[in-house]
Amino acid sequence: KGLKVKLYLPATIQRASDTILRVMGAEVQRVPKTLTVEFVDEVDELARREGGSHLNQFENNANFKVHLRYTAKELDLQVREAFLSLGGIVGGIGTSGHLSALSLYFKSRYGKSVRVYGVQPAPGTVIPGIRRVESGMKWLHYVEVDRVVDVHPDEAIKHAIRVARSEGLFIGLSSGAVVAAFEKLRAEGLVEEGDYVLVFPDHGFKYVEQFSAFLERDEGQHV
């Protein structure tokens, strides 16, 4: 499109993201705060001052609409073509866009028998890509989510590694958190009959720093 892009990242995000985004042509600025939502207003002001457009994925309704129009329909097609009997969906909560859209679509189309579970970091912890509900969610409060599950970062990493070794899929940390949450639900007997869809929106290559630190710390132990 020939547009200049400036992206602001919190201090907690892995450094690999800077390199990936710069390779793709973006200017990257680090902000000494924990969550992106903590400096959204600052970016709004910068955009106005510099004559730019702040897309703001946390407030922009295009986020929810595109997931409702495309993500939900794509998943529905996959479910039908695989002849699955959908029992539930498990997904991480970041902006709340994709999980909210999936909840609205599938509960409207198939009824409340389709369970929808959200995943958030345990209190006082950070998992890149997802955040806690109380940090502010625009769309989650307009739909029905059956439960939100807390996951510790170590659980997310362990399950991401397990999936890599058992399935050959190098998923990211928010995806590992989704697997961990599903296992918790299953252990509690909350995974009822039917097939469950686990949404993996990220890959593991961005999180090499976290994987490396975890493996070094747990060297000699079984993951």
Coordinates of C-alpha atoms in Angstrom, one line a residue:
K1 CA 0.0 0.0 0.0
G2 CA 3.0 2.3 0.2
L3 CA 2.1 3.4 3.8
K4 CA 4.6 3.9 6.6
V5 CA 4.0 1.7 9.7
K6 CA 5.0 2.5 13.2
L7 CA 4.4 -0.2 15.8
Y8 CA 4.6 0.1 19.6
L9 CA 5.4 -2.9 21.7
P10 CA 5.4 -3.3 25.5
A11 CA 8.6 -4.2 27.3
T12 CA 7.4 -7.8 28.1
I13 CA 7.2 -8.8 24.4
Q14 CA 10.0 -11.1 23.2
R15 CA 12.8 -9.3 21.2
A16 CA 12.4 -11.5 18.2
S17 CA 9.2 -9.6 17.3
D18 CA 11.2 -6.4 16.7
T19 CA 13.4 -8.2 14.2
I20 CA 10.5 -9.8 12.4
L21 CA 8.6 -6.6 12.1
R22 CA 11.6 -4.5 11.0
V23 CA 12.4 -7.1 8.3
M24 CA 8.9 -6.5 7.0
G25 CA 9.4 -2.8 6.9
A26 CA 7.9 -1.4 10.1
E27 CA 9.4 1.0 12.5
V28 CA 9.3 -0.5 16.0
Q29 CA 9.2 1.5 19.3
R30 CA 9.5 -0.2 22.7
V31 CA 7.4 1.2 25.6
P32 CA 8.4 0.6 29.2
K33 CA 5.0 -0.8 30.2
T34 CA 3.7 -4.3 30.7
L35 CA 0.6 -4.4 28.5
T36 CA -0.2 -2.8 25.2
V37 CA -3.6 -1.5 26.6
E38 CA -1.7 0.6 29.1
F39 CA -0.4 3.0 26.4
V40 CA -3.2 2.9 23.8
D41 CA -4.2 6.5 24.7
E42 CA -0.6 7.6 24.2
V43 CA -0.5 6.1 20.8
D44 CA -3.8 7.8 19.9
E45 CA -2.3 11.1 20.8
L46 CA 0.9 10.4 18.8
A47 CA -1.1 9.4 15.8
R48 CA -3.1 12.7 15.9
R49 CA 0.1 14.7 16.3
E50 CA 1.9 13.0 13.4
G51 CA -1.1 12.8 11.1
G52 CA -1.3 9.1 11.3
S53 CA -4.1 6.6 11.7
H54 CA -4.2 4.4 14.8
L55 CA -5.8 1.1 13.9
N56 CA -6.3 0.2 17.6
Q57 CA -7.1 -3.5 17.5
F58 CA -8.6 -3.2 21.0
E59 CA -11.4 -0.8 20.1
N60 CA -11.8 -1.1 16.3
N61 CA -15.0 -3.1 15.6
A62 CA -13.4 -4.3 12.3
N63 CA -11.5 -6.7 14.6
F64 CA -14.7 -8.4 15.7
K65 CA -16.4 -8.2 12.3
V66 CA -13.6 -9.8 10.4
H67 CA -13.5 -12.8 12.8
L68 CA -17.3 -13.1 12.6
R69 CA -17.3 -12.9 8.8
Y70 CA -14.2 -15.0 8.0
T71 CA -12.6 -16.9 11.0
A72 CA -15.9 -18.3 12.3
K73 CA -17.1 -19.3 8.8
E74 CA -13.8 -20.9 7.9
L75 CA -13.9 -22.9 11.2
D76 CA -17.5 -23.9 10.6
L77 CA -16.6 -25.2 7.1
Q78 CA -13.7 -27.2 8.5
V79 CA -16.0 -28.7 11.2
R80 CA -18.6 -29.7 8.6
E81 CA -16.1 -31.1 6.1
A82 CA -14.4 -33.1 8.8
F83 CA -17.8 -34.4 9.9
L84 CA -17.1 -33.3 13.5
S85 CA -19.7 -33.2 16.2
L86 CA -18.8 -29.9 17.8
G87 CA -18.9 -29.9 21.5
G88 CA -16.8 -26.9 22.3
I89 CA -14.2 -24.3 21.4
V90 CA -11.2 -23.2 23.5
G91 CA -9.3 -20.0 22.7
G92 CA -7.1 -17.4 24.2
I93 CA -8.3 -13.9 25.1
G94 CA -6.2 -11.1 23.7
T95 CA -8.3 -8.3 22.3
S96 CA -11.2 -10.7 22.7
G97 CA -12.1 -10.3 19.0
H98 CA -11.7 -13.8 17.8
L99 CA -13.2 -15.6 20.8
S100 CA -16.2 -13.3 21.0
A101 CA -16.9 -13.7 17.3
L102 CA -16.7 -17.5 17.5
S103 CA -19.0 -17.5 20.6
L104 CA -21.6 -15.4 18.9
Y105 CA -21.4 -17.3 15.6
F106 CA -21.5 -20.9 16.9
K107 CA -23.9 -20.4 19.8
S108 CA -26.3 -18.6 17.4
R109 CA -26.0 -21.3 14.7
Y110 CA -25.8 -24.4 16.8
G111 CA -27.2 -23.4 20.2
K112 CA -25.8 -23.3 23.7
S113 CA -24.7 -26.9 23.6
V114 CA -21.5 -25.6 22.0
R115 CA -19.4 -24.6 24.9
V116 CA -16.9 -21.7 24.6
Y117 CA -14.0 -21.4 26.9
G118 CA -11.5 -18.5 27.2
V119 CA -7.9 -18.7 28.4
Q120 CA -6.1 -16.0 30.3
P121 CA -2.7 -15.8 32.2
A122 CA -2.8 -16.7 35.9
P123 CA -2.9 -13.6 38.2
G124 CA 0.4 -11.7 38.3
T125 CA 1.9 -13.5 35.3
V126 CA 2.4 -12.6 31.6
I127 CA 1.8 -14.9 28.5
P128 CA 2.5 -13.0 25.3
G129 CA -0.6 -12.7 23.1
I130 CA -3.2 -13.1 25.8
R131 CA -4.2 -11.1 28.9
R132 CA -6.6 -11.1 31.8
V133 CA -10.2 -10.1 31.4
E134 CA -10.0 -7.3 34.0
S135 CA -7.4 -5.5 31.9
G136 CA -10.3 -4.4 29.6
M137 CA -12.2 -6.3 26.9
K138 CA -14.5 -4.6 24.5
W139 CA -16.4 -7.5 22.9
L140 CA -16.2 -10.3 25.4
H141 CA -19.0 -8.8 27.6
Y142 CA -21.5 -8.8 24.7
V143 CA -21.4 -12.6 24.2
E144 CA -21.7 -15.7 26.2
V145 CA -18.4 -17.4 27.4
D146 CA -19.0 -20.5 29.5
R147 CA -15.8 -20.1 31.6
V148 CA -12.4 -18.4 31.6
V149 CA -9.5 -20.6 32.6
D150 CA -6.3 -19.4 34.3
V151 CA -3.0 -20.8 33.0
H152 CA 0.6 -20.2 34.3
P153 CA 3.3 -19.4 31.7
D154 CA 5.2 -22.6 32.6
E155 CA 2.1 -24.6 31.8
A156 CA 1.8 -22.9 28.5
I157 CA 5.5 -23.6 27.6
K158 CA 5.3 -27.2 28.7
H159 CA 2.2 -27.9 26.6
A160 CA 3.6 -26.1 23.6
I161 CA 6.7 -28.3 23.9
R162 CA 4.5 -31.4 24.3
V163 CA 2.6 -30.6 21.1
A164 CA 5.8 -30.0 19.2
R165 CA 7.2 -33.4 20.2
S166 CA 4.0 -35.4 19.8
E167 CA 2.4 -33.6 16.8
G168 CA 5.3 -31.9 15.0
L169 CA 3.6 -28.5 15.4
F170 CA 5.7 -25.7 16.7
I171 CA 2.9 -23.6 18.3
G172 CA 3.4 -20.4 20.3
L173 CA 2.8 -19.6 24.0
S174 CA -0.8 -18.5 23.8
S175 CA -1.5 -21.7 21.9
G176 CA 0.3 -23.7 24.5
A177 CA -1.9 -22.0 27.1
V178 CA -5.0 -23.1 25.2
V179 CA -3.8 -26.8 25.3
A180 CA -3.1 -26.4 29.1
A181 CA -6.6 -25.0 29.6
F182 CA -8.2 -27.8 27.7
E183 CA -6.4 -30.4 29.8
K184 CA -7.6 -28.6 33.0
L185 CA -11.2 -28.7 31.7
R186 CA -10.9 -32.3 30.8
A187 CA -9.4 -33.2 34.2
E188 CA -12.4 -31.5 35.9
G189 CA -14.8 -33.5 33.8
L190 CA -16.0 -30.4 31.9
V191 CA -15.2 -31.7 28.5
E192 CA -18.4 -33.3 27.5
E193 CA -19.2 -35.5 24.5
G194 CA -18.3 -34.2 21.1
D195 CA -15.3 -32.8 19.3
Y196 CA -13.4 -29.8 20.7
V197 CA -11.6 -27.2 18.6
L198 CA -8.5 -25.6 20.1
V199 CA -7.6 -22.3 18.4
F200 CA -3.9 -21.9 17.7
P201 CA -3.3 -18.3 16.4
D202 CA 0.5 -18.1 16.8
H203 CA 3.7 -20.0 16.0
G204 CA 6.6 -20.8 18.2
F205 CA 9.4 -19.1 16.3
K206 CA 8.7 -15.8 17.9
Y207 CA 9.2 -17.2 21.4
V208 CA 12.6 -18.8 21.1
E209 CA 13.9 -16.7 24.0
Q210 CA 11.2 -18.1 26.3
F211 CA 11.6 -21.7 25.2
S212 CA 15.4 -21.4 25.6
A213 CA 15.2 -20.0 29.1
F214 CA 12.7 -22.7 30.1
L215 CA 14.8 -25.5 28.7
E216 CA 18.0 -24.2 30.3
R217 CA 16.2 -23.9 33.6
D218 CA 14.7 -27.3 33.4
E219 CA 17.8 -29.0 31.9
G220 CA 18.0 -32.6 32.9
Q221 CA 14.3 -32.8 33.8
H222 CA 11.6 -34.4 31.8
V223 CA 9.2 -31.8 30.2

